[in-house]
Coordinates of C-alpha atoms in Angstrom, one line a residue:
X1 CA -111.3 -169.1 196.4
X2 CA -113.4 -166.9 194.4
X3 CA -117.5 -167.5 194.3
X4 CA -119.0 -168.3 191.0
X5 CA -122.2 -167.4 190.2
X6 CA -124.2 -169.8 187.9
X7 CA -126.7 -167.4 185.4
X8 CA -129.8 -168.7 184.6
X9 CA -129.9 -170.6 181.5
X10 CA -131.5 -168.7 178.5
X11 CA -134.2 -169.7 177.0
X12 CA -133.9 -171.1 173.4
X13 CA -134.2 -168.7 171.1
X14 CA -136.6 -171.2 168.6
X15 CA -139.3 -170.5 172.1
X16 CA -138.3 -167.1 172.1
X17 CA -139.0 -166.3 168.6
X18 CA -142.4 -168.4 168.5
X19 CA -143.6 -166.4 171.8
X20 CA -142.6 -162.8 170.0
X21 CA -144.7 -164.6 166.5
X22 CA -147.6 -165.4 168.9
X23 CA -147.6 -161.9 170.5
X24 CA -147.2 -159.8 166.9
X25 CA -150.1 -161.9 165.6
X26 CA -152.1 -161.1 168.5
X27 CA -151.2 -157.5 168.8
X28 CA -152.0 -157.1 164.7
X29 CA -155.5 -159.4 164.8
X30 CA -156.6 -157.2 167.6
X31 CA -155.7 -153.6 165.9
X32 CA -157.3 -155.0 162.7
X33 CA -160.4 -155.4 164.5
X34 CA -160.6 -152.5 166.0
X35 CA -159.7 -150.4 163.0
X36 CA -162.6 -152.4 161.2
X37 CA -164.9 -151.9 164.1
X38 CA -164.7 -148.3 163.6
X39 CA -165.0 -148.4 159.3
X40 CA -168.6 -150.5 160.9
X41 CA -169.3 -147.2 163.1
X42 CA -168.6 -144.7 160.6
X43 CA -171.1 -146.7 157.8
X44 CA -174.1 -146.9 161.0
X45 CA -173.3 -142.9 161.1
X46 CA -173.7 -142.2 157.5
X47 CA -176.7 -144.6 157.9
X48 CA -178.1 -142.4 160.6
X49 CA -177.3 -138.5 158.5
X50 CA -179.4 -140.4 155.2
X51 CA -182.1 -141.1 157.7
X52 CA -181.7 -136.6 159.5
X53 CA -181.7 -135.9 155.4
X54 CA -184.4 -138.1 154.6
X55 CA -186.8 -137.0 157.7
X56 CA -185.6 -133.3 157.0
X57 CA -187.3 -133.4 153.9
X58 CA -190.6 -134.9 155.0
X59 CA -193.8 -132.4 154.7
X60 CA -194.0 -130.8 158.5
X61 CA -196.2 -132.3 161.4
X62 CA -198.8 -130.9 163.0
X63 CA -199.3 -130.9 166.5
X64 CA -202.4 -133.0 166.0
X65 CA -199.6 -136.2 164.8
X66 CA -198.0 -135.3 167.8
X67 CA -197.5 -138.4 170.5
X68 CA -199.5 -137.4 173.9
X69 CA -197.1 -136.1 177.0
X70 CA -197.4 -139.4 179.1
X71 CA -195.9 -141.1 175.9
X72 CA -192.1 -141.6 174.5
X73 CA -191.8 -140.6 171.4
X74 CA -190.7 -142.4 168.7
X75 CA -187.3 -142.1 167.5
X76 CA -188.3 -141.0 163.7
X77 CA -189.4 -137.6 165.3
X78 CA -186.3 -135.8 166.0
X79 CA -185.3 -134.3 163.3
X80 CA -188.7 -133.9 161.7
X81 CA -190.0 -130.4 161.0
X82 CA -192.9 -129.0 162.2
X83 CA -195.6 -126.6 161.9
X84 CA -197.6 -126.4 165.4
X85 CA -200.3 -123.7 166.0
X86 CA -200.7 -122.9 170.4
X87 CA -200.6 -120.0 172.8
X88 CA -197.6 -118.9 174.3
X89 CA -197.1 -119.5 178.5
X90 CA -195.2 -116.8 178.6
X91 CA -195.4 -116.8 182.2
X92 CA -193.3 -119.2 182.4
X93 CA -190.7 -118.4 180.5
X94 CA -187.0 -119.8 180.9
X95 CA -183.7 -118.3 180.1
X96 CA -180.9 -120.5 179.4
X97 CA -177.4 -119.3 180.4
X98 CA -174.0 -119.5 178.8
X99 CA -175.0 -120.1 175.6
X100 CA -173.0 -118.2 173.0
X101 CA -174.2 -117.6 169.4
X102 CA -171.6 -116.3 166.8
X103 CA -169.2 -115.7 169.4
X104 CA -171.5 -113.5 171.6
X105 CA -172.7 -114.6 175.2
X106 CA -176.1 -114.3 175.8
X107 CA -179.5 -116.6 176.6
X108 CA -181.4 -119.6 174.9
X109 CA -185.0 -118.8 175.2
X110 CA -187.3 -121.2 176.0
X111 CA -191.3 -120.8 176.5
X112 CA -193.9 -123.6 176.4
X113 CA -196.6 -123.5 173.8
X114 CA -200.0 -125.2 174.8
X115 CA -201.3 -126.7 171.5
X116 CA -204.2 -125.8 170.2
X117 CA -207.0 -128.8 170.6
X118 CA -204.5 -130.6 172.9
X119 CA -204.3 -130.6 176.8
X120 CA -201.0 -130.6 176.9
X121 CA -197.8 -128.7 175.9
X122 CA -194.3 -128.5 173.9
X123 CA -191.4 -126.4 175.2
X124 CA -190.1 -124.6 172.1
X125 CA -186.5 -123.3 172.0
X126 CA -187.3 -119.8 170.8
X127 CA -183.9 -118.2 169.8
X128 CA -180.5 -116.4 171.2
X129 CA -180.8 -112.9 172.8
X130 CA -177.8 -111.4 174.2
X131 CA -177.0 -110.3 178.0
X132 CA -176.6 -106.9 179.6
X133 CA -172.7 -107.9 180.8
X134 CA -172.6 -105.3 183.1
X135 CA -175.8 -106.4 184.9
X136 CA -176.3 -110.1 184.7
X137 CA -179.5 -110.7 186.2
X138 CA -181.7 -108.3 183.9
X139 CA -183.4 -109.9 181.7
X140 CA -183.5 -109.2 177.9
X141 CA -186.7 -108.0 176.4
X142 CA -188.6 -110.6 174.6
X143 CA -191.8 -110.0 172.8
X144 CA -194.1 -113.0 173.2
X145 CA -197.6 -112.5 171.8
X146 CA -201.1 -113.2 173.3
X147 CA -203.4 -115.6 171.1
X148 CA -202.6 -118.0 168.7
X149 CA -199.6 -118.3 166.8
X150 CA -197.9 -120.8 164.4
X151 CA -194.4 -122.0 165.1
X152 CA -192.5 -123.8 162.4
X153 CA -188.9 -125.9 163.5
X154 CA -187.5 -128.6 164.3
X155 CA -188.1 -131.7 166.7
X156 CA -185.7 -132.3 169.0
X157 CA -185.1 -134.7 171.9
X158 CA -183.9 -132.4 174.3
X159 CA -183.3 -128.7 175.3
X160 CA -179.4 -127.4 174.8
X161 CA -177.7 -128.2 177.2
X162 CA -174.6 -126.5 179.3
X163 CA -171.9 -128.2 181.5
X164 CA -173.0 -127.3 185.1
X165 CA -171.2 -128.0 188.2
X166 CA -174.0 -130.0 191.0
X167 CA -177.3 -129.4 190.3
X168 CA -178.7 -126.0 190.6
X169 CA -181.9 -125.1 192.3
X170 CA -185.4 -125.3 189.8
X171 CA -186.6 -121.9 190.1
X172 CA -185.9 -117.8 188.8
X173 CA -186.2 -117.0 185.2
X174 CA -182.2 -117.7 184.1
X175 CA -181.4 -121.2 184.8
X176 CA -178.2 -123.1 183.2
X177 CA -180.3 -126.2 182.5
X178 CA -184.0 -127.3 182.3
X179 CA -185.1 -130.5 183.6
X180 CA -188.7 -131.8 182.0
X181 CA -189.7 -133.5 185.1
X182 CA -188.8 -130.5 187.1
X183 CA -190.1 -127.9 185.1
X184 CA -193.4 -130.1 184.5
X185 CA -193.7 -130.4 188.3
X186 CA -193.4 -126.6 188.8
X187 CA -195.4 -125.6 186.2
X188 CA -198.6 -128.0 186.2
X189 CA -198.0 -128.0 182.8
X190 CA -198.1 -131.6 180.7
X191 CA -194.8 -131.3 178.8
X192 CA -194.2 -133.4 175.6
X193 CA -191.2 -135.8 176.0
X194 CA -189.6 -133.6 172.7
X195 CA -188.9 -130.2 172.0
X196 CA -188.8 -127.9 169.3
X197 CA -186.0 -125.9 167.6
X198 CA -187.9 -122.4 166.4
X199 CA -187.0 -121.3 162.8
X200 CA -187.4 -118.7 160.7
X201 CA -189.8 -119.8 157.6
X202 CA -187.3 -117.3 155.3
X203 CA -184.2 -119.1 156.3
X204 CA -183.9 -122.2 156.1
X205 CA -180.9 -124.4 156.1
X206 CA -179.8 -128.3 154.5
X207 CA -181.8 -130.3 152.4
X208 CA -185.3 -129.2 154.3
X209 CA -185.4 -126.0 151.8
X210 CA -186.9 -127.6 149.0
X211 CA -189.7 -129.0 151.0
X212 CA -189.9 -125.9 153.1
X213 CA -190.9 -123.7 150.2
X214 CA -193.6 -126.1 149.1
X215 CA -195.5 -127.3 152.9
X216 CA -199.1 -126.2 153.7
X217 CA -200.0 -123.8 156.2
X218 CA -201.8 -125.6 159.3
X219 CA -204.8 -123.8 159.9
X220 CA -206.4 -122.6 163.4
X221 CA -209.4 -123.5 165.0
X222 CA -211.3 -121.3 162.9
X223 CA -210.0 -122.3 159.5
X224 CA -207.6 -119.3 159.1
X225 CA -203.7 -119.5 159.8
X226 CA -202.7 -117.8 162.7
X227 CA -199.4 -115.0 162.3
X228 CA -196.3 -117.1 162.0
X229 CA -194.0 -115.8 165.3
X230 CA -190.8 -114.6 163.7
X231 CA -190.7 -110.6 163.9
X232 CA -189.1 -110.5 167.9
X233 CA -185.1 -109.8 167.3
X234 CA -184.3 -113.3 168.6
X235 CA -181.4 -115.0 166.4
X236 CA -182.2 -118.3 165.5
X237 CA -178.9 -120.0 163.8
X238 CA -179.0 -123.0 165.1
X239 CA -176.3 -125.9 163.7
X240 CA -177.7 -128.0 161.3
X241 CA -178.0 -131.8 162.9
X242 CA -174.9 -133.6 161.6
X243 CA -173.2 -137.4 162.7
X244 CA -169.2 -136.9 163.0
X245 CA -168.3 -139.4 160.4
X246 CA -164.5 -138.6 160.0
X247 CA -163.3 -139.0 163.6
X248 CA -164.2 -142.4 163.0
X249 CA -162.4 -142.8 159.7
X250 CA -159.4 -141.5 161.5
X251 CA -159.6 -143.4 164.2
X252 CA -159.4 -146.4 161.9
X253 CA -156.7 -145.3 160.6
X254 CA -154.6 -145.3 163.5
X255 CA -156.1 -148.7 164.4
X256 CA -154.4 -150.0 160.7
X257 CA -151.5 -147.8 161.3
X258 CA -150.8 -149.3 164.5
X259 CA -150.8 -153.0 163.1
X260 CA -148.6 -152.4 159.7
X261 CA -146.6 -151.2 162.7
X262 CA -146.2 -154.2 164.5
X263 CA -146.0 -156.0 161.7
X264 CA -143.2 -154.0 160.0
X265 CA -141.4 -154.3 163.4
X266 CA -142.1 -158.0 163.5
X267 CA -140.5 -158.3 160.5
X268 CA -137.1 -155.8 161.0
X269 CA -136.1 -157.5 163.8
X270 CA -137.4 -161.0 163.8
X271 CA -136.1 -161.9 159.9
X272 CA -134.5 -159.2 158.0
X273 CA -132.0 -158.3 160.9
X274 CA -130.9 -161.4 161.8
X275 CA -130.6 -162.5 158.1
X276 CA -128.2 -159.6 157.7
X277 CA -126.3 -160.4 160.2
X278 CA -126.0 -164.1 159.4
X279 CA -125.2 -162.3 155.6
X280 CA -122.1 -160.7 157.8
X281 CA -120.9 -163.4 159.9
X282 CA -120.3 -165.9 156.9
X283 CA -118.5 -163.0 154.9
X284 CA -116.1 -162.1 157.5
X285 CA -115.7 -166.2 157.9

């Protein structure tokens, strides 16, 4: 006598269709909120460009406004111009590696400038140079005058920065990344928590270029402006500060897509298909 085997009873399909409701509900309430979580991220970005436009326009600051080195700065800094009047350390002078401008490899230059009437200092991002490729480990010439000179940029909260793999050792010339506390350590020098972006005062990029062409020169100690420091070959094309807005508009987008999805699944399978075929079975009965 043959064995039977007894299947499991299937569940009824009324519980079967309120646990696949339950689910597509679920699954669309959570891909709504996301979608509108990112339409919330892209309005705090646009927020935060109004606010790099609005501080980009301000008249520059001198290093007088500047907070003191044992200090954070505050946040409405970065991005502000400035017009800061110092002597060069050009003895310590740091080259930044791998960083490529217009499609050329070469060094970031970086040299801290002690402010004038200040005990303390601000590393300033002078420009690109490019490498000798056939002998890495000369240095480019760089001209960096004695005396006083007046820088005009861009506040920044850090140095550029390059993907590095450990952590290298803080000392030589050509270095892939500067630490502050490092470098302050090394140096003796008091560092300012910021940095600035050198620029040249005839090129000037975004909506700072109506303000540029009307700011005062800051004066020296002894009333007269010192020689702005833009004549030594060094490229200076740095990207204008910018928020990525779009990714985030897209990314909504695929949050939305994602729940019409499951809805218009939800809907195929769960009413219009078995409608059709209920549509079938009574015209073939």
């Amino acid at each position: 006598m043959a064995e039977t085997t007894t299947l499991p009873a299937a569940p009824p399909r009324r519980g079967r269709r309120g646990v696949l409701l339950i689910a597509a509900v679920a699954g669309i309430a959570a891909t709504v909120a996301l979608g509108l979580w990112q339409l919330d991220r892209a309005d705090q970005k646009k927020a935060l460009q109004r606010a790099i436009d609005e501080r980009a326009l301000l008249s520059p600051i001198a290093g007088r406004d500047l907070p003191p080195a044992d200090l954070p700065p505050p946040g409405a800094l970065e991005h502000r111009r400035a017009a800061l009047t110092g002597q060069w350390d050009g003895a310590h002078t740091v080259y930044l590696d791998n960083r490529v401008m217009e499609g050329h490899p070469g060094f970031y230059v970086v040299t801290p400038l002690k402010l004038t009437g200040r005990h303390d200092a601000i590393l300033v991002q002078r420009g690109w140079v490019p490498r000798n490729a056939a002998r890495r480990e000369d240095l480019p010439p760089v001209s960096t005058p004695a005396g006083d000179v007046r820088i005009e940029g861009r506040l920044a909260a850090s140095l550029s920065r390059a993907f590095e793999l450990g952590r290298e050792p803080g000392s030589g010339p050509i270095r892939q990344n500067v630490d502050l506390a490092a470098l302050q350590a090394e140096t003796g020098l008091r560092l300012l928590p910021l940095v600035l972006l050198q620029g040249d005062p005839d090129r000037v990029d975004g909506p700072s270029a109506a303000a540029s062409s009307a700011s005062p020169a800051v004066a020296g100690p002894a009333g007269a402006s010192p020689p702005n420091d833009t004549s030594d070959g060094m490229r200076r094309h740095w990207p204008a500060p910018t928020v990525d807005v779009h990714k985030h508009y897209g990314y909504a987008f695929q949050w939305f897509a994602l729940a019409a999805l499951i809805l218009g699944l939800y809907v195929w399978f769960q009413v219009l298909a078995p409608h059709r075929a209920g549509r079938a079975v009574g015209a073939h009965d």
